[in-house]
Short mmCIF file of C-alpha atoms in Angstrom, two decimals:
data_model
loop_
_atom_site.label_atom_id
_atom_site.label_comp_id
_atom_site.label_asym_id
_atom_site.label_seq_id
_atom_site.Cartn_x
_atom_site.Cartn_y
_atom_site.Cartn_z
CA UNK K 1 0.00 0.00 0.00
CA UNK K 2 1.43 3.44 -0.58
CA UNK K 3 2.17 5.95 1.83
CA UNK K 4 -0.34 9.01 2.62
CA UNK K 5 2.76 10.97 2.88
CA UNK K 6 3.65 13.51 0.22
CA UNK K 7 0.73 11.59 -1.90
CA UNK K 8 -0.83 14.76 -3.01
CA UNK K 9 2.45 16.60 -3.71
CA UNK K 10 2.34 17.07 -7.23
CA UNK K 11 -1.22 17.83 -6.99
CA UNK K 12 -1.77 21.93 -8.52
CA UNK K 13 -2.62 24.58 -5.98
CA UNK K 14 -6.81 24.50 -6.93
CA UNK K 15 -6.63 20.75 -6.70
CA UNK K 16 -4.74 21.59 -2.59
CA UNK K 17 -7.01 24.14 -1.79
CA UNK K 18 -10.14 22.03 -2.86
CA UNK K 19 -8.17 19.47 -0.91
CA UNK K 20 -7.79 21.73 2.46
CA UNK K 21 -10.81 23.26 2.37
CA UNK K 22 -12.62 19.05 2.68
CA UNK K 23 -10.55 18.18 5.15
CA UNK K 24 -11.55 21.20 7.68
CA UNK K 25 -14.85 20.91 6.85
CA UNK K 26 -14.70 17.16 7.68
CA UNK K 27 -12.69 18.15 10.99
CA UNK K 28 -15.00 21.34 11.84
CA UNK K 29 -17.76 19.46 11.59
CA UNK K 30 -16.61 16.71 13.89
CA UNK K 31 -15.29 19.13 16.48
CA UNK K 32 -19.14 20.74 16.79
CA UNK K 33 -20.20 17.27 16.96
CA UNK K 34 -18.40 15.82 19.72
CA UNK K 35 -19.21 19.21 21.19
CA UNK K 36 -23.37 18.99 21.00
CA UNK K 37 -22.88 15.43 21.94
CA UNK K 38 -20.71 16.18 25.21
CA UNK K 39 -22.87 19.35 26.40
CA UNK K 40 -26.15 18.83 24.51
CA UNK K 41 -26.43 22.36 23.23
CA UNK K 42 -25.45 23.78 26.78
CA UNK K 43 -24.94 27.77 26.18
CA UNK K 44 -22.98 28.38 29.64
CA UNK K 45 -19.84 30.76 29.41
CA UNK K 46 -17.66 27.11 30.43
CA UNK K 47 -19.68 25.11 27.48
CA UNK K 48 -19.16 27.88 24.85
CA UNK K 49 -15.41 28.03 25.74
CA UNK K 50 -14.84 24.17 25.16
CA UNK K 51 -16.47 24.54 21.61
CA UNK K 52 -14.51 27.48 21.01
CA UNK K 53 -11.54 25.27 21.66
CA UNK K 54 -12.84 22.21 19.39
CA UNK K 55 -13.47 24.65 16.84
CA UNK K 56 -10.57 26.39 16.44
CA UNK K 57 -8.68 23.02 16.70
CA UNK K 58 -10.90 21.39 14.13
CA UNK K 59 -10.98 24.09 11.67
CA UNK K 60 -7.58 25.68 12.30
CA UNK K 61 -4.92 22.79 13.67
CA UNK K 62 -6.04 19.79 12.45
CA UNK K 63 -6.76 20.38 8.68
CA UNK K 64 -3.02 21.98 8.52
CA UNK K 65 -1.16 19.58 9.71
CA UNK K 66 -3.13 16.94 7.92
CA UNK K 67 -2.59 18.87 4.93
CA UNK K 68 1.20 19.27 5.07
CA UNK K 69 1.46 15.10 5.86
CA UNK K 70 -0.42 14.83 2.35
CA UNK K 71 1.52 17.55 0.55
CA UNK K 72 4.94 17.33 1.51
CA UNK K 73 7.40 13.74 2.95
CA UNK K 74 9.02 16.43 5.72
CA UNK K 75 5.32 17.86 7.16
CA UNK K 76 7.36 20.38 9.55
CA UNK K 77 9.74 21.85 7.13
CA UNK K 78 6.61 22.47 4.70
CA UNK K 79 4.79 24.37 7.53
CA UNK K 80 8.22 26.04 8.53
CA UNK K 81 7.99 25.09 11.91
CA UNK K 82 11.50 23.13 11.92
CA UNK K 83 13.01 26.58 12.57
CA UNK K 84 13.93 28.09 15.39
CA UNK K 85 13.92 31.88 16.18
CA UNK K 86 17.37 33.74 17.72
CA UNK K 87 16.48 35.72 21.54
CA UNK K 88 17.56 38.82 19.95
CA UNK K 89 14.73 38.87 17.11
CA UNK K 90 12.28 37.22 19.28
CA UNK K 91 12.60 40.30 22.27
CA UNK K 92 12.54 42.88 19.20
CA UNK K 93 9.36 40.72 18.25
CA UNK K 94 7.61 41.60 21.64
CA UNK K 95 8.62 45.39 22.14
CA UNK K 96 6.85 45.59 18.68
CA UNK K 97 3.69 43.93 19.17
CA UNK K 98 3.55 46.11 22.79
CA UNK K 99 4.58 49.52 21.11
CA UNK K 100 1.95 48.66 18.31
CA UNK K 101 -1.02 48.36 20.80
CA UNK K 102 -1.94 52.31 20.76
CA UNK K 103 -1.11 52.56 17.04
CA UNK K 104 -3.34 49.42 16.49
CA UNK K 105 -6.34 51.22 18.25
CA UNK K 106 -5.59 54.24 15.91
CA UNK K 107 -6.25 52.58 13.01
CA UNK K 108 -9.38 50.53 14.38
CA UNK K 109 -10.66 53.88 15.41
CA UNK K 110 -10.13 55.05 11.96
CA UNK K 111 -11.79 52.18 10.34
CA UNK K 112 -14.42 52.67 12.02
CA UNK K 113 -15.45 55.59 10.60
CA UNK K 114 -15.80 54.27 7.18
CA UNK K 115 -19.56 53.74 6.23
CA UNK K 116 -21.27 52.03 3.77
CA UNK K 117 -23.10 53.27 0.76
CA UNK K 118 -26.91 54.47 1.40
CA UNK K 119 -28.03 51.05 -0.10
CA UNK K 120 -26.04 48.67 1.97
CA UNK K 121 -27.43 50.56 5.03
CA UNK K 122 -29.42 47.74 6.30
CA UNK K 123 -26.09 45.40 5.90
CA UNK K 124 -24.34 47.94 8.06
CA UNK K 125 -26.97 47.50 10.52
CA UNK K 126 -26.29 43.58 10.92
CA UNK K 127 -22.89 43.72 10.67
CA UNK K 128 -22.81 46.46 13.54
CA UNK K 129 -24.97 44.11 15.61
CA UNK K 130 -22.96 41.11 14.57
CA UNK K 131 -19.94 43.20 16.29
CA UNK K 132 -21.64 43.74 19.06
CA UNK K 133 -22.83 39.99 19.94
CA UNK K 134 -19.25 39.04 19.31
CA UNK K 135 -17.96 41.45 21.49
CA UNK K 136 -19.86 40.62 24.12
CA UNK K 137 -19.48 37.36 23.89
CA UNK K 138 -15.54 37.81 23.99
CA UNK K 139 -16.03 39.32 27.07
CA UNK K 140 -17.81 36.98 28.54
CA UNK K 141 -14.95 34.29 27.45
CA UNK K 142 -12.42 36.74 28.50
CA UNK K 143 -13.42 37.77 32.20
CA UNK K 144 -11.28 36.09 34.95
CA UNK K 145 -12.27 35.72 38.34
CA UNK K 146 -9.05 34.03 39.47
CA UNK K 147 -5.80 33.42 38.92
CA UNK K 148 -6.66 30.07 37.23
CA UNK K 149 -9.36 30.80 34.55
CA UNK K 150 -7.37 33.78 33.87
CA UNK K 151 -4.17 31.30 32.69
CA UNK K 152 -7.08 28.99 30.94
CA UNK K 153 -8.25 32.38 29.29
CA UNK K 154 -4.43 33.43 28.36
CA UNK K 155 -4.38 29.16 26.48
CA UNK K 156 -8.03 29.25 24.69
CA UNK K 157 -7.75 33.04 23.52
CA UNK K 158 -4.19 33.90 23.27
CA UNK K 159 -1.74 30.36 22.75
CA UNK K 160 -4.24 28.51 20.78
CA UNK K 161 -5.76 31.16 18.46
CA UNK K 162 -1.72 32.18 17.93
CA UNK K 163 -0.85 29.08 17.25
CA UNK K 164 -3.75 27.33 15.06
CA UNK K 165 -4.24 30.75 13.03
CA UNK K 166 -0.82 31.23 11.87
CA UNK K 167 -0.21 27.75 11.17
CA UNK K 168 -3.23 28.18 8.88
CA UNK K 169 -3.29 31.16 7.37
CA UNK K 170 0.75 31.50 7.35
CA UNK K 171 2.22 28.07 7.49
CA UNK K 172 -0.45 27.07 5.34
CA UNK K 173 -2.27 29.27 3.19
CA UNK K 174 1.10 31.74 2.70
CA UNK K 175 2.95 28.88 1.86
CA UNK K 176 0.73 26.96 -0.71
CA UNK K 177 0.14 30.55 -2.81
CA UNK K 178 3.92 31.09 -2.66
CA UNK K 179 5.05 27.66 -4.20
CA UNK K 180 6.60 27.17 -7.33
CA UNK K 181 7.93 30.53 -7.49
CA UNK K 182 4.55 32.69 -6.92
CA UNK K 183 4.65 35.93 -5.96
CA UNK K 184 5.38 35.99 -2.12
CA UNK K 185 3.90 39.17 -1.64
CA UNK K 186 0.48 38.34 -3.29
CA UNK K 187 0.61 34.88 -1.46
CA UNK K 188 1.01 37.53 2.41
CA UNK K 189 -1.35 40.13 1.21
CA UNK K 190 -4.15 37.35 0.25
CA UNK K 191 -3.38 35.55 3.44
CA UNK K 192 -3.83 38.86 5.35
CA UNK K 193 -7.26 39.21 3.60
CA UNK K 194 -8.69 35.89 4.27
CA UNK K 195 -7.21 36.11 8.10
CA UNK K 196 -9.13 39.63 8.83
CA UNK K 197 -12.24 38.46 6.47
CA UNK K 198 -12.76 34.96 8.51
CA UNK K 199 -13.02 36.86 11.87
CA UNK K 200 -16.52 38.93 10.28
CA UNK K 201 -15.69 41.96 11.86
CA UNK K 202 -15.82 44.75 9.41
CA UNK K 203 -14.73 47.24 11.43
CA UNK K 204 -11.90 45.91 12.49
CA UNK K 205 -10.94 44.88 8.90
CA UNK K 206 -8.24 47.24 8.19
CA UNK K 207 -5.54 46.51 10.97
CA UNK K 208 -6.38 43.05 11.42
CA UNK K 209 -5.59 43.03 7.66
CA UNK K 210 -2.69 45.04 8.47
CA UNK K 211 -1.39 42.65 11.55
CA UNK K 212 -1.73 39.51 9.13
CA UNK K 213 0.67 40.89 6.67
CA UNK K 214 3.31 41.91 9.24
CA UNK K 215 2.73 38.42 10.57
CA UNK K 216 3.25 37.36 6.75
CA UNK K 217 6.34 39.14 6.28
CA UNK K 218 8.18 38.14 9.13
CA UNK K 219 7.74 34.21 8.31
CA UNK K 220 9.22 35.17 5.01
CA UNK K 221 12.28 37.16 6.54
CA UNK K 222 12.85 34.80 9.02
CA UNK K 223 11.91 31.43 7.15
CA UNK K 224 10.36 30.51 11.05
CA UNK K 225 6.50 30.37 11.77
CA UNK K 226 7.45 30.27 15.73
CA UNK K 227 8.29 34.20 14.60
CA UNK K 228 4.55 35.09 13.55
CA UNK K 229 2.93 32.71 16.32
CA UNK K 230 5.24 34.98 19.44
CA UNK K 231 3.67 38.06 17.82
CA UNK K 232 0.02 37.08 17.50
CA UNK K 233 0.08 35.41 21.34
CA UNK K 234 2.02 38.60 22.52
CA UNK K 235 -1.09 40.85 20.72
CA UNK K 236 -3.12 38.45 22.25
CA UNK K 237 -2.13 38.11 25.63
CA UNK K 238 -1.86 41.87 25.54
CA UNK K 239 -5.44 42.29 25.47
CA UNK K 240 -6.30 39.12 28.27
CA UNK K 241 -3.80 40.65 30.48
CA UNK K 242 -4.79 44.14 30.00
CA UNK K 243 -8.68 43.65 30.15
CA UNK K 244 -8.22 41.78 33.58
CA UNK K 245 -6.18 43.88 35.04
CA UNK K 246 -8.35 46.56 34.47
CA UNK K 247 -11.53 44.45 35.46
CA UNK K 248 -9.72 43.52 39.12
CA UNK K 249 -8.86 47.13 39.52
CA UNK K 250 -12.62 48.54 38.40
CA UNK K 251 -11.94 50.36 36.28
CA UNK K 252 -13.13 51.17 32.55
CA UNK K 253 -12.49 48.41 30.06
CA UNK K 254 -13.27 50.44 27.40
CA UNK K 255 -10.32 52.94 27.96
CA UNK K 256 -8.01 50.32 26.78
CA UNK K 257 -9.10 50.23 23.24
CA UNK K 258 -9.37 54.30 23.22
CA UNK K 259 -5.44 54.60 24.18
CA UNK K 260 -4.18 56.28 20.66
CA UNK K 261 -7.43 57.63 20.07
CA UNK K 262 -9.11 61.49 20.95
CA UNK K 263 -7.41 62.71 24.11
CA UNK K 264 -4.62 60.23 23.48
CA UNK K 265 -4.31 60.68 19.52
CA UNK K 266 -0.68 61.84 20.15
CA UNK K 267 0.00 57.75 21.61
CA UNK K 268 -1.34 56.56 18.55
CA UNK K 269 0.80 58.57 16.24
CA UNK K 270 3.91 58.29 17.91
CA UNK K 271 2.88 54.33 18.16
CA UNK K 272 2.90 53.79 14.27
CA UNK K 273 6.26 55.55 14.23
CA UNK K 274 7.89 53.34 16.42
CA UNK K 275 6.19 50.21 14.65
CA UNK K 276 7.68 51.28 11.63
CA UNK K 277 10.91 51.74 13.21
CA UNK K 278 10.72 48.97 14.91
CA UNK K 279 9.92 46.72 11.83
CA UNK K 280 12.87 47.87 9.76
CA UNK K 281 15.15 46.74 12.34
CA UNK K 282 13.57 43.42 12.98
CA UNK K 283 13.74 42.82 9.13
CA UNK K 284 17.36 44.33 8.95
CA UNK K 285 18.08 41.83 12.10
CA UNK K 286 16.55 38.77 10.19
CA UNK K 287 18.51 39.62 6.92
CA UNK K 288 21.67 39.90 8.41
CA UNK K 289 20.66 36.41 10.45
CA UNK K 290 19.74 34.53 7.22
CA UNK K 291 22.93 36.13 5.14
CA UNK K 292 25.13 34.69 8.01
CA UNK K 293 23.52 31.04 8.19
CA UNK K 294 24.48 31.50 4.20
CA UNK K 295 27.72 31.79 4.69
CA UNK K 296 28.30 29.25 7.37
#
């Protein structure tokens, strides 16, 4: 019998996507299954975290790695997660992803003032109170009453999500429109797309957009996914961390996603400045890094 490994290798990229796309529907599906048949359509806060868990492993984790066994004979090195990242880049990773924070509320403010033509008013209207459900909904995920759900919330909505997302939509998706010589910024800027279009937030579109290219970029400079996975989790356990620490204290949750906006707008500015700063010399960092394995 021969090997499922690297058996769908040669296969075009419309026959792997068709390919990807079955296989986490398949796995999706059997994640809200074994969910419905565990809490029998349950809607408590602890019920709706374990399917968010489920899901995001059945539609994210699984149909990746399964993917990559089909697709390539070395699963790892396809995903790029056979490389490791240097303490130097990985520290310049974090400062980034905290100096963004203000800079990333800027632009989410900004986004939110775009509007929709007069006759896509009543789509506005759903997607607004789409936003809202899912906000509230986050928060209800997101709330920590002790020290323990708070490092439970930190694994469901900051390690997994980093993890599962970027192998999909950067060790996957990134990779498969980049092969055989495709344009690799196309392949980060599509990825980027499809990452801020799956979350259905519209106005949030433009940074998340924004965050999924960076995220793009650095797995092509550095050739490592464990690069774009530190700076999602660090974006993400930003906000856990944040949010809690405000909720112990009492004080206004909402001020944290207003730092870089009105009052503040000078935050926000200077933010985006640093980012960009702060970008060129990660890239310049993970340049020199690759030129030197090169020559060793």
């Amino acid at each position: 019998m021969k090997p499922l490994k690297g058996i769908a290798g040669q296969s075009s990229l419309i026959g792997k996507i068709c390919l990807f796309i079955l296989i986490l529907v398949i796995t999706t599906l059997l994640a809200i299954g074994l969910w419905a048949v565990i809490y029998q359509g349950d809607q408590s806060t602890d019920s709706l975290k374990v399917m968010q868990m489920l899901q995001t492993i059945g539609t994210f984790l699984l149909p990746c790695f399964i993917g990559a066994y089909l697709w390539s004979n070395r699963p790892a090195q396809w995903l790029q997660l056979h490389k490791g990242i240097r303490w130097q880049d990985a520290l310049l990773v974090i400062v980034l992803m905290l100096c963004a924070a203000p800079g990333i509320n800027l632009l989410a403010y900004l986004n939110e003032q775009l509007a929709l033509p007069s006759f896509l008013k009543p789509l506005e209207e759903i997607m607004k109170q789409q936003e809202e459900a899912a906000a509230q909904l986050t928060e209800r995920f997101i709330r920590a009453d002790s020290i323990g759900v708070l490092f439970y919330n930190i694994f469901l909505i900051a390690l997994l999500p980093a993890f599962s997302e970027e192998l999909c939509f950067r060790g996957t998706l990134q990779t498969l429109f980049a092969e055989n010589g495709r344009n690799k910024h196309i392949a980060i800027w599509v990825s980027a797309i499809l990452f801020s279009a799956i979350h259905f937030q519209f106005y949030g579109f433009v940074p998340r957009m924004l965050l999924g290219a960076l995220f793009g970029y650095m797995l092509t400079w550095s050739g490592s996914l464990w690069l774009p996975v530190l700076a999602h989790f660090t974006n993400n356990l930003t906000a856990v961390v944040s949010y809690n620490i405000f909720y112990m204290r009492g004080l206004n949750v909402d001020e944290i996603d207003t730092l870089g906006t009105g009052d503040s707008l000078w935050i926000g500015i200077i933010s985006l400045v640093l980012t960009g700063g702060i970008i060129y010399l990660l890239r310049r960092s993970l340049t020199m890094s690759n030129a030197s394995s090169r020559m060793s």
